[in-house]
mmCIF file of C-alpha atoms in Angstrom:
data_model
loop_
_atom_site.group_PDB
_atom_site.id
_atom_site.type_symbol
_atom_site.label_atom_id
_atom_site.label_comp_id
_atom_site.label_asym_id
_atom_site.label_seq_id
_atom_site.Cartn_x
_atom_site.Cartn_y
_atom_site.Cartn_z
ATOM 1 C CA MET N 129 16.745 -3.976 -0.190
ATOM 2 C CA ILE N 130 17.527 -4.358 3.514
ATOM 3 C CA PHE N 131 14.743 -6.947 3.756
ATOM 4 C CA GLY N 132 16.283 -8.900 0.876
ATOM 5 C CA ILE N 133 19.795 -8.809 2.366
ATOM 6 C CA LEU N 134 18.715 -9.693 5.920
ATOM 7 C CA SER N 135 16.352 -12.501 4.932
ATOM 8 C CA MET N 136 18.995 -13.987 2.620
ATOM 9 C CA LEU N 137 21.590 -13.885 5.408
ATOM 10 C CA SER N 138 19.165 -15.342 7.970
ATOM 11 C CA SER N 139 18.005 -18.096 5.574
ATOM 12 C CA ARG N 140 21.664 -19.119 5.162
ATOM 13 C CA ASN N 141 22.084 -18.970 8.997
ATOM 14 C CA ILE N 142 24.811 -16.336 8.672
ATOM 15 C CA ILE N 143 22.884 -14.117 11.102
ATOM 16 C CA LEU N 144 20.451 -15.449 13.673
ATOM 17 C CA LEU N 145 17.246 -13.503 13.124
ATOM 18 C CA THR N 146 13.659 -14.708 12.978
ATOM 19 C CA PHE N 147 11.268 -13.500 10.267
ATOM 20 C CA GLU N 148 9.627 -11.165 12.811
ATOM 21 C CA ASP N 149 13.026 -9.649 13.695
ATOM 22 C CA VAL N 150 13.781 -9.022 10.021
ATOM 23 C CA VAL N 151 10.376 -7.414 9.367
ATOM 24 C CA GLY N 152 10.693 -5.260 12.505
ATOM 25 C CA ILE N 153 14.219 -4.057 11.662
ATOM 26 C CA VAL N 154 13.352 -3.375 8.020
ATOM 27 C CA PHE N 155 10.169 -1.456 8.869
ATOM 28 C CA ILE N 156 11.994 0.724 11.407
ATOM 29 C CA PHE N 157 15.002 1.400 9.170
ATOM 30 C CA TYR N 158 12.745 2.224 6.214
ATOM 31 C CA SER N 159 10.335 4.468 8.077
ATOM 32 C CA ILE N 160 12.663 6.771 10.054
ATOM 33 C CA PRO N 161 14.248 8.491 7.007
ATOM 34 C CA THR N 162 10.905 8.332 5.144
ATOM 35 C CA VAL N 163 9.090 10.182 7.933
ATOM 36 C CA TYR N 164 11.872 12.778 7.920
ATOM 37 C CA SER N 165 11.731 13.337 4.150
ATOM 38 C CA ALA N 166 7.901 13.258 4.078
ATOM 39 C CA LEU N 167 7.763 15.910 6.810
ATOM 40 C CA ASN N 168 10.180 18.097 4.830
ATOM 41 C CA ASN N 169 8.277 17.702 1.552
ATOM 42 C CA GLY N 170 4.747 17.831 3.022
ATOM 43 C CA GLU N 171 3.835 14.408 1.609
ATOM 44 C CA ARG N 172 1.036 13.432 3.994
ATOM 45 C CA GLY N 173 0.247 10.067 2.421
ATOM 46 C CA LYS N 174 3.849 8.950 2.757
ATOM 47 C CA LEU N 175 4.056 10.430 6.257
ATOM 48 C CA THR N 176 0.974 8.502 7.387
ATOM 49 C CA ALA N 177 2.120 5.244 5.788
ATOM 50 C CA SER N 178 5.659 5.441 7.170
ATOM 51 C CA THR N 179 4.434 6.275 10.694
ATOM 52 C CA ILE N 180 2.200 3.182 10.588
ATOM 53 C CA VAL N 181 5.083 1.098 9.191
ATOM 54 C CA PHE N 182 7.429 2.326 11.963
ATOM 55 C CA LEU N 183 5.013 1.429 14.748
ATOM 56 C CA VAL N 184 4.156 -1.946 13.185
ATOM 57 C CA GLY N 185 7.922 -2.582 13.083
ATOM 58 C CA VAL N 186 8.152 -1.733 16.792
ATOM 59 C CA VAL N 187 5.231 -4.107 17.511
ATOM 60 C CA TYR N 188 7.021 -6.915 15.608
ATOM 61 C CA LEU N 189 10.276 -6.377 17.511
ATOM 62 C CA VAL N 190 8.493 -6.177 20.882
ATOM 63 C CA LYS N 191 6.581 -9.362 20.045
ATOM 64 C CA SER N 192 9.801 -11.076 19.077
ATOM 65 C CA TYR N 193 11.945 -10.025 22.054
ATOM 66 C CA PHE N 194 9.424 -10.214 24.883
ATOM 67 C CA GLU N 195 7.280 -13.144 25.850
ATOM 68 C CA ILE N 196 3.760 -11.843 25.333
ATOM 69 C CA LEU N 197 1.141 -14.443 26.069
ATOM 70 C CA ASP N 198 -1.931 -12.605 24.777
ATOM 71 C CA THR N 199 -0.712 -11.542 21.310
ATOM 72 C CA ARG N 200 -4.259 -10.725 20.156
ATOM 73 C CA GLY N 201 -4.490 -8.181 22.982
ATOM 74 C CA ILE N 202 -1.644 -6.282 21.300
ATOM 75 C CA VAL N 203 -3.780 -5.808 18.184
ATOM 76 C CA PHE N 204 -6.533 -4.108 20.184
ATOM 77 C CA PHE N 205 -4.037 -1.734 21.827
ATOM 78 C CA SER N 206 -1.904 -1.273 18.685
ATOM 79 C CA VAL N 207 -4.799 -0.159 16.464
ATOM 80 C CA LEU N 208 -5.682 2.609 18.914
ATOM 81 C CA PHE N 209 -2.075 3.606 19.658
ATOM 82 C CA ILE N 210 -0.968 3.636 16.003
ATOM 83 C CA SER N 211 -4.031 5.679 14.918
ATOM 84 C CA GLY N 212 -3.407 8.157 17.739
ATOM 85 C CA SER N 213 0.260 8.500 16.781
ATOM 86 C CA VAL N 214 -0.624 9.056 13.114
ATOM 87 C CA LEU N 215 -2.989 11.874 14.080
ATOM 88 C CA VAL N 216 -0.341 13.485 16.307
ATOM 89 C CA ILE N 217 2.244 13.337 13.497
ATOM 90 C CA LEU N 218 -0.311 14.865 11.091
ATOM 91 C CA PHE N 219 -0.701 17.685 13.622
ATOM 92 C CA ILE N 220 3.105 18.163 13.708
ATOM 93 C CA GLU N 221 3.048 18.394 9.888
ATOM 94 C CA ASN N 222 0.373 21.096 9.939
ATOM 95 C CA ILE N 223 -0.001 22.644 13.401
ATOM 96 C CA LYS N 224 -3.007 24.711 12.260
ATOM 97 C CA GLU N 225 -5.159 21.552 12.340
ATOM 98 C CA LYS N 226 -5.605 21.248 16.104
ATOM 99 C CA ILE N 227 -8.296 18.613 15.646
ATOM 100 C CA PHE N 228 -5.557 16.080 14.879
ATOM 101 C CA LEU N 229 -3.864 16.755 18.212
ATOM 102 C CA PHE N 230 -7.138 16.506 20.128
ATOM 103 C CA ALA N 231 -8.303 13.311 18.407
ATOM 104 C CA GLY N 232 -4.793 11.831 18.647
ATOM 105 C CA ILE N 233 -4.580 12.402 22.394
ATOM 106 C CA VAL N 234 -8.056 10.875 22.867
ATOM 107 C CA LEU N 235 -6.962 7.730 21.002
ATOM 108 C CA LEU N 236 -3.655 7.516 22.893
ATOM 109 C CA VAL N 237 -5.504 7.761 26.228
ATOM 110 C CA LEU N 238 -8.000 5.126 25.038
ATOM 111 C CA SER N 239 -5.111 2.837 24.054
ATOM 112 C CA TYR N 240 -3.609 3.222 27.547
ATOM 113 C CA ILE N 241 -6.976 2.510 29.170
ATOM 114 C CA SER N 242 -7.485 -0.467 26.847
ATOM 115 C CA ILE N 243 -4.326 -2.178 28.063
ATOM 116 C CA THR N 244 -4.879 -1.447 31.742
ATOM 117 C CA GLN N 245 -8.646 -1.565 32.282
ATOM 118 C CA PHE N 246 -10.482 -3.312 29.445
ATOM 119 C CA LYS N 247 -9.225 -6.785 30.321
ATOM 120 C CA LYS N 248 -11.474 -6.639 33.364
ATOM 121 C CA PHE N 249 -14.561 -6.298 31.182
ATOM 122 C CA GLY N 250 -13.712 -9.282 28.977
ATOM 123 C CA LEU N 251 -13.335 -7.106 25.907
ATOM 124 C CA PHE N 252 -10.135 -8.857 24.875
ATOM 125 C CA SER N 253 -11.864 -12.224 24.558
ATOM 126 C CA ALA N 254 -14.449 -10.653 22.248
ATOM 127 C CA ALA N 255 -11.597 -9.085 20.264
ATOM 128 C CA ASN N 256 -9.969 -12.515 20.067
ATOM 129 C CA ARG N 257 -13.078 -13.964 18.425
ATOM 130 C CA ILE N 258 -12.983 -11.220 15.794
ATOM 131 C CA GLY N 259 -9.235 -11.846 15.443
ATOM 132 C CA ASN N 260 -9.938 -15.499 14.641
ATOM 133 C CA LEU N 261 -12.198 -14.386 11.790
ATOM 134 C CA PHE N 262 -9.530 -12.021 10.456
ATOM 135 C CA GLU N 263 -6.948 -14.803 10.538
ATOM 136 C CA VAL N 264 -9.000 -16.647 7.926
ATOM 137 C CA PHE N 265 -10.331 -13.764 5.841
ATOM 138 C CA TRP N 266 -7.409 -11.324 5.694
ATOM 139 C CA PRO N 267 -6.359 -12.365 2.145
ATOM 140 C CA VAL N 268 -9.860 -11.374 0.987
ATOM 141 C CA ILE N 269 -9.258 -7.905 2.448
ATOM 142 C CA LEU N 270 -5.987 -7.679 0.490
ATOM 143 C CA ILE N 271 -7.759 -8.678 -2.737
ATOM 144 C CA VAL N 272 -10.605 -6.192 -2.183
ATOM 145 C CA MET N 273 -8.172 -3.365 -1.417
ATOM 146 C CA GLY N 274 -6.124 -4.225 -4.497
ATOM 147 C CA MET N 275 -9.264 -4.187 -6.648
ATOM 148 C CA ILE N 276 -10.362 -0.819 -5.253
ATOM 149 C CA ILE N 277 -6.951 0.769 -5.909
ATOM 150 C CA PHE N 278 -6.964 -0.765 -9.400
ATOM 151 C CA ILE N 279 -10.439 0.577 -10.246
ATOM 152 C CA ASN N 280 -9.643 4.062 -8.891
ATOM 153 C CA ARG N 281 -6.123 4.221 -10.334
ATOM 154 C CA LYS N 282 -6.977 7.039 -12.776
ATOM 155 C CA LYS N 283 -8.365 9.412 -10.149
ATOM 156 C CA MET Y 263 -14.891 -5.161 -50.602
ATOM 157 C CA ASP Y 264 -11.581 -3.292 -50.712
ATOM 158 C CA ASN Y 265 -8.754 -5.740 -51.353
ATOM 159 C CA THR Y 266 -6.011 -3.118 -51.697
ATOM 160 C CA PRO Y 267 -2.952 -4.343 -49.753
ATOM 161 C CA VAL Y 268 -1.908 -2.226 -46.781
ATOM 162 C CA PRO Y 269 1.521 -0.629 -47.316
ATOM 163 C CA LEU Y 270 4.284 -2.146 -45.164
ATOM 164 C CA SER Y 271 4.942 1.220 -43.530
ATOM 165 C CA GLN Y 272 1.345 1.299 -42.203
ATOM 166 C CA ILE Y 273 1.402 -2.182 -40.657
ATOM 167 C CA LYS Y 274 1.509 -1.846 -36.906
ATOM 168 C CA LYS Y 275 4.747 -3.205 -35.498
ATOM 169 C CA PHE Y 276 5.030 -4.831 -32.107
ATOM 170 C CA SER Y 277 7.446 -2.749 -30.026
ATOM 171 C CA ARG Y 278 8.194 -1.882 -26.413
ATOM 172 C CA SER Y 279 6.623 1.381 -25.290
ATOM 173 C CA LYS Y 280 8.957 4.268 -24.585
ATOM 174 C CA ASN Y 281 6.399 6.450 -22.788
ATOM 175 C CA ASN Y 282 4.497 3.967 -20.658
ATOM 176 C CA VAL Y 283 7.229 2.097 -18.809
ATOM 177 C CA VAL Y 284 7.210 0.298 -15.464
ATOM 178 C CA LEU Y 285 10.199 -1.987 -16.047
ATOM 179 C CA THR Y 286 10.883 -2.309 -19.769
ATOM 180 C CA GLY Y 287 7.636 -1.239 -21.495
ATOM 181 C CA VAL Y 288 6.808 -4.740 -22.797
ATOM 182 C CA PHE Y 289 3.262 -4.880 -21.400
ATOM 183 C CA ALA Y 290 2.409 -1.376 -22.640
ATOM 184 C CA GLY Y 291 3.680 -2.500 -26.054
ATOM 185 C CA ILE Y 292 1.484 -5.633 -25.941
ATOM 186 C CA ALA Y 293 -1.504 -3.544 -24.811
ATOM 187 C CA ASP Y 294 -0.915 -1.032 -27.587
ATOM 188 C CA TYR Y 295 -0.702 -3.830 -30.157
ATOM 189 C CA LEU Y 296 -3.844 -5.576 -28.889
ATOM 190 C CA LYS Y 297 -5.655 -2.250 -28.241
ATOM 191 C CA MET Y 298 -6.136 -3.042 -24.545
ATOM 192 C CA GLU Y 299 -5.495 -1.214 -21.276
ATOM 193 C CA PRO Y 300 -1.832 -1.681 -20.223
ATOM 194 C CA ALA Y 301 -2.930 -1.893 -16.552
ATOM 195 C CA ASN Y 302 -5.068 -4.989 -17.273
ATOM 196 C CA ILE Y 303 -2.156 -6.741 -18.984
ATOM 197 C CA ARG Y 304 0.181 -5.849 -16.095
ATOM 198 C CA VAL Y 305 -2.159 -7.223 -13.413
ATOM 199 C CA ILE Y 306 -2.795 -10.417 -15.414
ATOM 200 C CA ALA Y 307 0.975 -10.799 -15.847
ATOM 201 C CA LEU Y 308 1.517 -10.421 -12.105
ATOM 202 C CA LEU Y 309 -1.149 -13.056 -11.423
ATOM 203 C CA THR Y 310 0.665 -15.544 -13.676
ATOM 204 C CA LEU Y 311 3.342 -15.635 -10.947
ATOM 205 C CA LEU Y 312 0.890 -17.832 -9.007
ATOM 206 C CA PHE Y 313 1.693 -20.616 -11.478
ATOM 207 C CA GLY Y 314 5.447 -20.471 -10.822
ATOM 208 C CA GLY Y 315 8.072 -18.008 -11.948
ATOM 209 C CA TRP Y 316 8.426 -19.140 -15.554
ATOM 210 C CA SER Y 317 6.526 -16.108 -16.814
ATOM 211 C CA VAL Y 318 9.483 -14.017 -15.593
ATOM 212 C CA VAL Y 319 11.786 -15.893 -17.959
ATOM 213 C CA ALA Y 320 9.311 -15.378 -20.823
ATOM 214 C CA TYR Y 321 9.131 -11.675 -19.917
ATOM 215 C CA LEU Y 322 12.914 -11.257 -19.911
ATOM 216 C CA ILE Y 323 13.267 -13.028 -23.261
ATOM 217 C CA THR Y 324 10.491 -10.864 -24.781
ATOM 218 C CA ALA Y 325 12.066 -7.700 -23.398
ATOM 219 C CA SER Y 326 15.429 -8.561 -24.890
ATOM 220 C CA LEU Y 327 14.005 -9.488 -28.315
ATOM 221 C CA ILE Y 328 11.505 -6.687 -28.948
ATOM 222 C CA PRO Y 329 12.843 -3.271 -29.979
ATOM 223 C CA VAL Y 330 11.785 -0.017 -28.345
ATOM 224 C CA ASP Y 331 9.189 2.145 -30.119
ATOM 225 C CA LYS Y 332 11.165 4.536 -32.342
ATOM 226 C CA ASN Y 333 8.398 7.098 -32.826
ATOM 227 C CA PRO Y 334 6.704 7.592 -29.452
ATOM 228 C CA ILE Y 335 4.012 10.246 -29.058
ATOM 229 C CA PRO Y 336 5.597 13.086 -27.034
ATOM 230 C CA LEU Y 337 3.953 13.604 -23.624
ATOM 231 C CA SER Y 338 3.830 16.747 -21.500
ATOM 232 C CA GLN Y 339 5.340 16.768 -17.967
ATOM 233 C CA PRO Y 340 1.908 16.552 -16.188
ATOM 234 C CA GLU Y 341 0.950 13.639 -18.467
ATOM 235 C CA ILE Y 342 4.175 11.809 -17.592
ATOM 236 C CA ILE Y 343 3.578 12.380 -13.871
ATOM 237 C CA SER Y 344 -0.040 11.191 -14.043
ATOM 238 C CA LEU Y 345 1.046 8.113 -16.044
ATOM 239 C CA ARG Y 346 3.709 7.305 -13.436
ATOM 240 C CA LYS Y 347 1.155 7.655 -10.645
ATOM 241 C CA GLU Y 348 -1.292 5.400 -12.482
ATOM 242 C CA ASN Y 349 1.440 2.810 -13.095
ATOM 243 C CA PHE Y 350 2.471 2.927 -9.435
ATOM 244 C CA LYS Y 351 -1.146 2.327 -8.357
ATOM 245 C CA THR Y 352 -1.433 -0.509 -10.897
ATOM 246 C CA VAL Y 353 1.672 -2.228 -9.511
ATOM 247 C CA ILE Y 354 0.545 -1.799 -5.889
ATOM 248 C CA SER Y 355 -2.964 -3.098 -6.653
ATOM 249 C CA GLY Y 356 -1.540 -5.999 -8.667
ATOM 250 C CA LEU Y 357 0.779 -6.962 -5.811
ATOM 251 C CA LEU Y 358 -2.082 -6.776 -3.275
ATOM 252 C CA ILE Y 359 -4.297 -9.001 -5.454
ATOM 253 C CA LEU Y 360 -1.380 -11.394 -6.078
ATOM 254 C CA PHE Y 361 -0.497 -11.744 -2.381
ATOM 255 C CA GLY Y 362 -4.201 -11.955 -1.481
ATOM 256 C CA PHE Y 363 -4.697 -14.902 -3.836
ATOM 257 C CA TYR Y 364 -1.393 -16.487 -2.787
ATOM 258 C CA PHE Y 365 -2.266 -16.484 0.917
ATOM 259 C CA ALA Y 366 -5.925 -17.391 0.263
ATOM 260 C CA LEU Y 367 -4.764 -20.475 -1.645
ATOM 261 C CA ARG Y 368 -2.366 -21.336 1.187
ATOM 262 C CA ILE Y 369 -5.188 -21.080 3.751
ATOM 263 C CA ILE Y 370 -7.362 -23.345 1.570
ATOM 264 C CA GLY Y 371 -4.470 -25.794 1.466
ATOM 265 C CA ILE Y 372 -3.168 -25.279 -2.067
ATOM 266 C CA THR Y 373 0.527 -24.499 -1.742
ATOM 267 C CA GLY Y 374 2.903 -23.934 -4.599
ATOM 268 C CA SER Y 375 6.284 -25.481 -5.182
ATOM 269 C CA SER Y 376 9.080 -24.776 -2.718
ATOM 270 C CA ARG Y 377 11.236 -23.897 -5.689
ATOM 271 C CA ILE Y 378 11.003 -21.305 -8.439
ATOM 272 C CA PHE Y 379 12.957 -22.450 -11.511
ATOM 273 C CA ILE Y 380 15.754 -24.478 -9.933
ATOM 274 C CA LEU Y 381 16.282 -22.124 -7.009
ATOM 275 C CA PRO Y 382 14.617 -22.464 -3.570
ATOM 276 C CA ASN Y 383 11.923 -19.933 -2.582
ATOM 277 C CA ASP Y 384 13.944 -18.696 0.395
ATOM 278 C CA PHE Y 385 16.583 -17.538 -2.072
ATOM 279 C CA ILE Y 386 14.252 -16.138 -4.744
ATOM 280 C CA PHE Y 387 12.053 -14.056 -2.391
ATOM 281 C CA PRO Y 388 14.957 -12.113 -0.763
ATOM 282 C CA LEU Y 389 16.443 -11.597 -4.220
ATOM 283 C CA THR Y 390 13.112 -10.210 -5.456
ATOM 284 C CA ALA Y 391 12.882 -7.893 -2.424
ATOM 285 C CA PHE Y 392 16.411 -6.675 -3.168
ATOM 286 C CA ALA Y 393 15.519 -6.051 -6.839
ATOM 287 C CA ILE Y 394 12.326 -4.155 -5.871
ATOM 288 C CA GLY Y 395 14.397 -2.005 -3.487
ATOM 289 C CA ILE Y 396 16.844 -1.121 -6.271
ATOM 290 C CA TYR Y 397 13.910 -0.351 -8.594
ATOM 291 C CA PHE Y 398 12.314 2.054 -6.118
ATOM 292 C CA LEU Y 399 15.673 3.769 -5.618
ATOM 293 C CA ILE Y 400 15.922 4.340 -9.362
ATOM 294 C CA ILE Y 401 12.375 5.641 -9.927
ATOM 295 C CA LYS Y 402 12.416 7.928 -6.856
ATOM 296 C CA PRO Y 403 10.224 10.925 -7.801
ATOM 297 C CA SER Y 404 11.878 14.283 -8.242
ATOM 298 C CA LYS Y 405 11.026 17.273 -6.042
ATOM 299 C CA ALA Y 406 9.198 18.880 -8.968
ATOM 300 C CA GLU Y 407 6.787 15.941 -9.095
ATOM 301 C CA ILE Y 408 6.150 16.159 -5.348
ATOM 302 C CA ILE Y 409 5.331 19.864 -5.560
ATOM 303 C CA LEU Y 410 3.048 19.299 -8.565
ATOM 304 C CA SER Y 411 1.042 16.667 -6.670
ATOM 305 C CA GLY Y 412 -0.395 19.445 -4.383
ATOM 306 C CA GLN Y 413 -2.421 18.769 -1.215
ATOM 307 C CA PRO Y 414 -5.073 20.942 0.460
ATOM 308 C CA GLU Y 415 -3.885 23.229 3.252
ATOM 309 C CA LYS Y 416 -7.013 22.824 5.372
ATOM 310 C CA LEU Y 417 -9.023 19.788 6.414
ATOM 311 C CA PHE Y 418 -12.699 19.779 5.382
ATOM 312 C CA ARG Y 419 -15.476 17.235 5.203
ATOM 313 C CA SER Y 420 -16.170 16.409 1.583
ATOM 314 C CA ARG Y 421 -19.618 17.020 0.142
ATOM 315 C CA ALA Y 422 -18.799 15.498 -3.233
ATOM 316 C CA ASP Y 423 -17.108 12.301 -1.986
ATOM 317 C CA ARG Y 424 -19.297 11.194 0.916
ATOM 318 C CA LYS Y 425 -21.043 8.046 2.102
ATOM 319 C CA LEU Y 426 -22.195 9.170 5.562
ATOM 320 C CA THR Y 427 -20.798 12.506 6.658
ATOM 321 C CA GLY Y 428 -17.914 13.106 4.248
ATOM 322 C CA VAL Y 429 -15.203 12.657 6.901
ATOM 323 C CA CYS Y 430 -13.352 9.873 5.068
ATOM 324 C CA GLY Y 431 -13.658 11.692 1.735
ATOM 325 C CA GLY Y 432 -12.240 14.906 3.204
ATOM 326 C CA LEU Y 433 -9.518 13.159 5.213
ATOM 327 C CA ALA Y 434 -8.489 11.056 2.193
ATOM 328 C CA LYS Y 435 -8.200 14.206 0.073
ATOM 329 C CA TYR Y 436 -6.168 15.918 2.821
ATOM 330 C CA ILE Y 437 -3.766 12.991 3.209
ATOM 331 C CA GLY Y 438 -3.701 12.187 -0.506
ATOM 332 C CA ILE Y 439 -4.955 8.582 -0.510
ATOM 333 C CA ASP Y 440 -7.956 6.765 -1.936
ATOM 334 C CA ALA Y 441 -11.186 7.480 0.012
ATOM 335 C CA THR Y 442 -12.531 3.926 -0.353
ATOM 336 C CA VAL Y 443 -9.324 2.442 1.051
ATOM 337 C CA LEU Y 444 -9.554 4.838 4.012
ATOM 338 C CA ARG Y 445 -13.191 3.802 4.576
ATOM 339 C CA ILE Y 446 -12.187 0.126 4.640
ATOM 340 C CA ILE Y 447 -9.383 0.929 7.112
ATOM 341 C CA PHE Y 448 -11.886 2.767 9.345
ATOM 342 C CA ILE Y 449 -14.322 -0.172 9.249
ATOM 343 C CA LEU Y 450 -11.566 -2.731 9.972
ATOM 344 C CA ALA Y 451 -10.163 -0.636 12.830
ATOM 345 C CA ALA Y 452 -13.671 -0.229 14.270
ATOM 346 C CA LEU Y 453 -14.203 -4.011 14.110
ATOM 347 C CA LEU Y 454 -10.820 -4.811 15.653
ATOM 348 C CA THR Y 455 -11.409 -2.409 18.540
ATOM 349 C CA LEU Y 456 -15.039 -3.462 19.066
ATOM 350 C CA GLY Y 457 -16.351 -0.064 18.018
ATOM 351 C CA ILE Y 458 -14.067 2.063 20.193
ATOM 352 C CA PHE Y 459 -12.398 3.418 17.073
ATOM 353 C CA THR Y 460 -15.695 5.009 16.023
ATOM 354 C CA SER Y 461 -15.064 7.599 18.764
ATOM 355 C CA LEU Y 462 -12.416 9.040 16.407
ATOM 356 C CA TYR Y 463 -14.998 9.251 13.617
ATOM 357 C CA LEU Y 464 -17.473 11.026 15.904
ATOM 358 C CA ILE Y 465 -14.810 13.531 17.047
ATOM 359 C CA LEU Y 466 -13.920 14.280 13.435
ATOM 360 C CA VAL Y 467 -17.603 14.695 12.481
ATOM 361 C CA ALA Y 468 -18.131 17.097 15.364
ATOM 362 C CA PHE Y 469 -15.120 19.318 14.737
ATOM 363 C CA ILE Y 470 -14.442 19.322 10.984
ATOM 364 C CA PRO Y 471 -16.604 21.715 8.937
ATOM 365 C CA TYR Y 472 -17.886 21.163 5.407
ATOM 366 C CA GLU Y 473 -15.942 22.839 2.630
ATOM 367 C CA GLU Y 474 -17.520 26.147 1.627
ATOM 368 C CA GLY Y 475 -18.832 26.518 -1.883
ATOM 369 C CA GLN Y 476 -18.573 22.809 -2.619
ATOM 370 C CA LYS Y 477 -21.820 21.309 -3.910
ATOM 371 C CA PHE Y 478 -23.449 18.040 -2.852
ATOM 372 C CA GLU Y 479 -23.386 15.318 -5.476
#
């Protein structure tokens, strides 16, 4: 709903927001209450999805407001940071599963190292080459995922 | 050959379904009439949006003309919940396939019209997003449904749903998502991070035990 309202207002130039701003704002506004309700109800699927959505929203806003030259480098860092955060939030949901905390911290440390150290080893340029492939083939991934969910819908 | 005419009361009438509803029950009614799976009809209907939005007009006209089924088969509460879940998955998968094809065609260079009916796309898309938002507000699941969905208390590696070590199967069951989708996410994340993400997989393999009493498939 918020996405609809904001994109309609921005397309009519009533508010000055880019598409990335709109996506970022919508993702953040959607995910904060969803995380809260999912934590209360113990809905782990929703909790995981809304944590990812929140952090993707943050990435969009950061990308929109700050001049980041190497945008592909963000993907490398974001994948590790978002996965780590998801594991930490799963630990908060069920503190008996300490493995989530341990694995989450490992991924968060790796994400920090990736942004500070890995550039030296040329890993980002290799990631960029893979990113170029994804730029072309990502609709295929959407189709395959859709098919899988469709086939397994009765499970 | 038996040429006895079928009584009018026994002729199957085309009606909107009252049990199997996503928006108005038209597609479940069509599927029931044609003896097909409603999910197939729904996904095909979503894919017709690739050819412009005129199918929406046809859908709205059909929904307004066809009456609702007057004698639906009564369903139990668990059946209703499982049907809703299946319909939700159908819609999500249909949307993924639709957007996948839409963007694939755009990458190839085949782009659709900048207008749907007489209205520009940048008006129709926000309006659609707004309508979807309202729809999800209306069909928000009740607390009873959430409790009935039940998730395991402890994380185990799955013996029944495994490809390598059962980590994805067990984690998917714990979180409550599809194991194959989780496997694809793991593979994509591993590719995007040049294999660093596999460290997570190895940690999980090392520390998560197999579920006791569960048999290998």
